């Protein structure tokens, strides 16, 4: 394992716990007071994975620090970053944490919206009123550190979060996606699902998940 590590001025230590993988990762991160957990992409191994989530899901739900899920072999620093927002505190925290972890990167901040009961409200003025309201909330959300604000480009997109992010990632060639999450329970994950979880699984780029817990 050491032989395949790149050269660099950093210290690497190995741990070999005899424990369930997901529990071991979460507990060692807490023991070491880690600032970031880095994991490879998840794979489904059993029917239980479909019900309660994989080891990656477990670590994200139980970690108090950001979790970086790596899907691609790194070739360069993450300079272009896409960040999803729903205007709730977890997405603000995710943006601020990402700005701290990647101080030289630029951010594409994306919010997707739609008209509620769109099938019954097809008038153009309805959509324009909704867009106006969403832009107002977007502006209020961007009351962040001035230096961070300079690095953020906003995108208000009509449609689903998944389609909006796929389009932006393709056009901007972002290498990293940032998501904020409440850190849902296994029961809620199984019965309701999670937008963050779906995006984590379906989008092809490395993903940094920041939980709204301390």
CSV table of C-alpha atoms in Angstrom, one decimal:
chain,number,residue,atom,x,y,z
A,1,UNK,CA,0.0,0.0,0.0
A,2,UNK,CA,2.8,2.4,0.8
A,3,UNK,CA,4.5,1.6,-2.5
A,4,UNK,CA,1.6,3.1,-4.6
A,5,UNK,CA,1.3,6.3,-2.6
A,6,UNK,CA,2.6,9.4,-4.4
A,7,UNK,CA,5.7,11.2,-3.1
A,8,UNK,CA,5.0,14.1,-0.8
A,9,UNK,CA,5.7,15.8,2.5
A,10,UNK,CA,2.9,14.1,4.4
A,11,UNK,CA,2.5,11.5,7.0
A,12,UNK,CA,0.5,8.3,6.4
A,13,UNK,CA,-0.5,5.8,9.1
A,14,UNK,CA,-2.5,2.6,8.6
A,15,UNK,CA,-5.2,1.2,10.8
A,16,UNK,CA,-6.5,-2.4,10.7
A,17,UNK,CA,-9.6,-2.5,12.9
A,18,UNK,CA,-11.5,-5.8,13.3
A,19,UNK,CA,-14.9,-4.3,13.0
A,20,UNK,CA,-17.7,-3.6,10.5
A,21,UNK,CA,-16.3,-1.3,7.8
A,22,UNK,CA,-18.7,1.6,8.1
A,23,UNK,CA,-18.6,1.7,11.9
A,24,UNK,CA,-14.8,1.5,11.9
A,25,UNK,CA,-14.4,4.4,9.5
A,26,UNK,CA,-16.8,6.6,11.5
A,27,UNK,CA,-15.3,5.7,14.9
A,28,UNK,CA,-11.7,6.2,13.8
A,29,UNK,CA,-12.4,9.5,12.2
A,30,UNK,CA,-13.9,10.6,15.5
A,31,UNK,CA,-11.0,9.2,17.5
A,32,UNK,CA,-8.4,10.9,15.3
A,33,UNK,CA,-10.4,14.2,15.3
A,34,UNK,CA,-10.3,14.1,11.5
A,35,UNK,CA,-11.2,17.2,9.4
A,36,UNK,CA,-12.2,15.2,6.3
A,37,UNK,CA,-13.1,11.6,5.4
A,38,UNK,CA,-12.2,10.4,1.9
A,39,UNK,CA,-14.0,7.3,0.5
A,40,UNK,CA,-14.1,5.5,-2.8
A,41,UNK,CA,-17.3,5.2,-4.7
A,42,UNK,CA,-20.0,2.9,-3.1
A,43,UNK,CA,-21.0,-0.4,-4.4
A,44,UNK,CA,-24.2,-2.4,-3.5
A,45,UNK,CA,-23.2,-5.7,-1.9
A,46,UNK,CA,-26.5,-7.1,-0.6
A,47,UNK,CA,-30.2,-6.5,-0.3
A,48,UNK,CA,-29.6,-4.7,3.0
A,49,UNK,CA,-27.6,-2.1,1.1
A,50,UNK,CA,-30.7,-1.2,-0.9
A,51,UNK,CA,-32.8,-0.8,2.3
A,52,UNK,CA,-30.4,1.0,4.6
A,53,UNK,CA,-27.7,2.3,2.3
A,54,UNK,CA,-24.1,1.3,1.7
A,55,UNK,CA,-21.1,1.9,4.0
A,56,UNK,CA,-20.7,5.3,2.3
A,57,UNK,CA,-24.3,6.2,3.3
A,58,UNK,CA,-23.7,5.1,6.9
A,59,UNK,CA,-20.5,7.2,7.2
A,60,UNK,CA,-22.2,10.3,5.8
A,61,UNK,CA,-25.2,9.9,8.2
A,62,UNK,CA,-22.9,9.4,11.2
A,63,UNK,CA,-20.0,11.7,10.5
A,64,UNK,CA,-19.7,15.2,11.9
A,65,UNK,CA,-17.0,16.2,9.4
A,66,UNK,CA,-17.3,16.5,5.6
A,67,UNK,CA,-17.1,13.3,3.5
A,68,UNK,CA,-15.4,13.3,0.1
A,69,UNK,CA,-16.6,10.5,-2.2
A,70,UNK,CA,-14.1,10.0,-5.0
A,71,UNK,CA,-15.3,8.6,-8.3
A,72,UNK,CA,-12.5,9.6,-10.7
A,73,UNK,CA,-8.7,9.3,-10.6
A,74,UNK,CA,-7.3,12.7,-9.7
A,75,UNK,CA,-5.4,14.5,-12.5
A,76,UNK,CA,-5.4,18.1,-11.2
A,77,UNK,CA,-6.6,20.3,-8.3
A,78,UNK,CA,-10.3,20.9,-7.9
A,79,UNK,CA,-10.5,24.4,-9.4
A,80,UNK,CA,-14.0,24.3,-10.8
A,81,UNK,CA,-16.7,23.3,-8.2
A,82,UNK,CA,-20.5,23.0,-8.6
A,83,UNK,CA,-22.4,23.6,-5.4
A,84,UNK,CA,-26.1,22.8,-5.0
A,85,UNK,CA,-28.4,24.9,-2.8
A,86,UNK,CA,-31.9,24.7,-1.5
A,87,UNK,CA,-31.5,27.9,0.6
A,88,UNK,CA,-31.6,25.9,3.8
A,89,UNK,CA,-28.8,26.1,6.4
A,90,UNK,CA,-27.1,22.9,5.4
A,91,UNK,CA,-26.4,24.1,1.9
A,92,UNK,CA,-25.0,27.4,3.2
A,93,UNK,CA,-22.7,25.5,5.6
A,94,UNK,CA,-21.6,23.3,2.7
A,95,UNK,CA,-20.7,26.3,0.5
A,96,UNK,CA,-18.7,27.9,3.4
A,97,UNK,CA,-16.9,24.7,4.2
A,98,UNK,CA,-16.0,24.1,0.6
A,99,UNK,CA,-14.7,27.6,0.3
A,100,UNK,CA,-12.5,27.0,3.3
A,101,UNK,CA,-11.2,23.6,2.0
A,102,UNK,CA,-10.6,24.9,-1.6
A,103,UNK,CA,-9.5,28.6,-1.1
A,104,UNK,CA,-8.5,29.1,-4.8
A,105,UNK,CA,-11.5,27.5,-6.4
A,106,UNK,CA,-14.4,29.2,-8.2
A,107,UNK,CA,-18.0,28.0,-7.4
A,108,UNK,CA,-21.0,27.5,-9.6
A,109,UNK,CA,-23.9,27.9,-7.1
A,110,UNK,CA,-27.0,26.2,-8.5
A,111,UNK,CA,-30.6,26.3,-7.4
A,112,UNK,CA,-33.4,24.5,-9.2
A,113,UNK,CA,-37.0,25.4,-8.8
A,114,UNK,CA,-40.4,24.6,-10.3
A,115,UNK,CA,-44.0,25.8,-10.1
A,116,UNK,CA,-46.0,23.8,-7.5
A,117,UNK,CA,-48.9,21.9,-9.1
A,118,UNK,CA,-47.5,23.0,-12.5
A,119,UNK,CA,-50.1,21.0,-14.4
A,120,UNK,CA,-52.8,23.3,-13.0
A,121,UNK,CA,-50.8,26.5,-13.2
A,122,UNK,CA,-49.5,26.8,-16.8
A,123,UNK,CA,-49.8,30.6,-17.2
A,124,UNK,CA,-46.5,32.3,-18.0
A,125,UNK,CA,-47.1,35.0,-15.3
A,126,UNK,CA,-47.2,32.3,-12.6
A,127,UNK,CA,-43.8,31.0,-13.6
A,128,UNK,CA,-42.4,34.6,-13.7
A,129,UNK,CA,-43.8,35.3,-10.2
A,130,UNK,CA,-42.2,32.1,-8.9
A,131,UNK,CA,-38.9,33.0,-10.5
A,132,UNK,CA,-39.0,36.5,-9.0
A,133,UNK,CA,-39.6,35.1,-5.5
A,134,UNK,CA,-36.8,32.6,-5.9
A,135,UNK,CA,-34.3,35.2,-7.0
A,136,UNK,CA,-35.2,37.3,-4.0
A,137,UNK,CA,-34.4,34.4,-1.7
A,138,UNK,CA,-31.3,33.6,-3.7
A,139,UNK,CA,-30.0,37.2,-3.1
A,140,UNK,CA,-30.7,36.8,0.7
A,141,UNK,CA,-28.9,33.5,0.8
A,142,UNK,CA,-25.8,35.1,-0.6
A,143,UNK,CA,-25.2,37.2,2.5
A,144,UNK,CA,-21.9,35.4,3.0
A,145,UNK,CA,-18.2,36.5,3.5
A,146,UNK,CA,-17.3,39.0,0.8
A,147,UNK,CA,-14.2,37.1,-0.3
A,148,UNK,CA,-16.3,34.0,-0.8
A,149,UNK,CA,-19.0,35.9,-2.7
A,150,UNK,CA,-16.4,37.1,-5.3
A,151,UNK,CA,-15.8,33.4,-6.2
A,152,UNK,CA,-19.4,32.5,-6.6
A,153,UNK,CA,-21.4,32.5,-9.9
A,154,UNK,CA,-25.1,31.9,-9.4
A,155,UNK,CA,-27.4,29.8,-11.6
A,156,UNK,CA,-31.2,29.8,-11.1
A,157,UNK,CA,-32.5,26.9,-13.2
A,158,UNK,CA,-36.1,25.8,-13.9
A,159,UNK,CA,-36.4,22.0,-13.4
A,160,UNK,CA,-35.3,19.3,-11.1
A,161,UNK,CA,-32.0,19.5,-9.1
A,162,UNK,CA,-30.6,16.5,-10.9
A,163,UNK,CA,-31.1,17.8,-14.4
A,164,UNK,CA,-29.9,21.3,-13.4
A,165,UNK,CA,-26.7,19.9,-11.9
A,166,UNK,CA,-26.0,17.6,-14.8
A,167,UNK,CA,-26.3,20.4,-17.3
A,168,UNK,CA,-24.1,22.8,-15.2
A,169,UNK,CA,-21.4,20.1,-14.6
A,170,UNK,CA,-21.3,19.3,-18.3
A,171,UNK,CA,-21.1,22.9,-19.4
A,172,UNK,CA,-18.7,24.2,-16.7
A,173,UNK,CA,-16.6,21.0,-16.6
A,174,UNK,CA,-16.7,21.1,-12.8
A,175,UNK,CA,-14.5,18.4,-11.2
A,176,UNK,CA,-16.3,18.4,-7.9
A,177,UNK,CA,-19.9,18.7,-6.6
A,178,UNK,CA,-20.7,20.0,-3.1
A,179,UNK,CA,-23.9,19.0,-1.3
A,180,UNK,CA,-25.2,19.8,2.1
A,181,UNK,CA,-27.3,17.3,4.1
A,182,UNK,CA,-29.1,17.1,7.4
A,183,UNK,CA,-27.6,13.7,8.0
A,184,UNK,CA,-30.8,11.6,7.8
A,185,UNK,CA,-31.6,8.5,9.7
A,186,UNK,CA,-31.6,5.1,8.1
A,187,UNK,CA,-35.3,4.9,8.4
A,188,UNK,CA,-36.0,8.2,6.6
A,189,UNK,CA,-33.4,7.2,4.0
A,190,UNK,CA,-35.3,3.9,3.4
A,191,UNK,CA,-38.9,5.3,3.4
A,192,UNK,CA,-38.6,8.8,2.0
A,193,UNK,CA,-35.3,8.9,0.1
A,194,UNK,CA,-33.0,11.9,-0.1
A,195,UNK,CA,-32.2,14.3,-2.9
A,196,UNK,CA,-28.6,14.5,-1.7
A,197,UNK,CA,-28.4,10.7,-1.8
A,198,UNK,CA,-29.8,10.5,-5.3
A,199,UNK,CA,-27.4,13.1,-6.6
A,200,UNK,CA,-24.5,11.4,-4.9
A,201,UNK,CA,-25.3,8.2,-6.7
A,202,UNK,CA,-26.2,9.5,-10.1
A,203,UNK,CA,-23.8,12.3,-10.9
A,204,UNK,CA,-20.4,11.3,-12.4
A,205,UNK,CA,-18.1,13.6,-10.5
A,206,UNK,CA,-16.4,13.5,-7.1
A,207,UNK,CA,-18.8,14.7,-4.4
A,208,UNK,CA,-18.1,16.5,-1.1
A,209,UNK,CA,-21.0,15.9,1.4
A,210,UNK,CA,-21.2,18.3,4.3
A,211,UNK,CA,-23.5,17.4,7.1
A,212,UNK,CA,-25.3,20.0,9.2
A,213,UNK,CA,-24.1,18.6,12.5
A,214,UNK,CA,-21.3,19.4,15.0
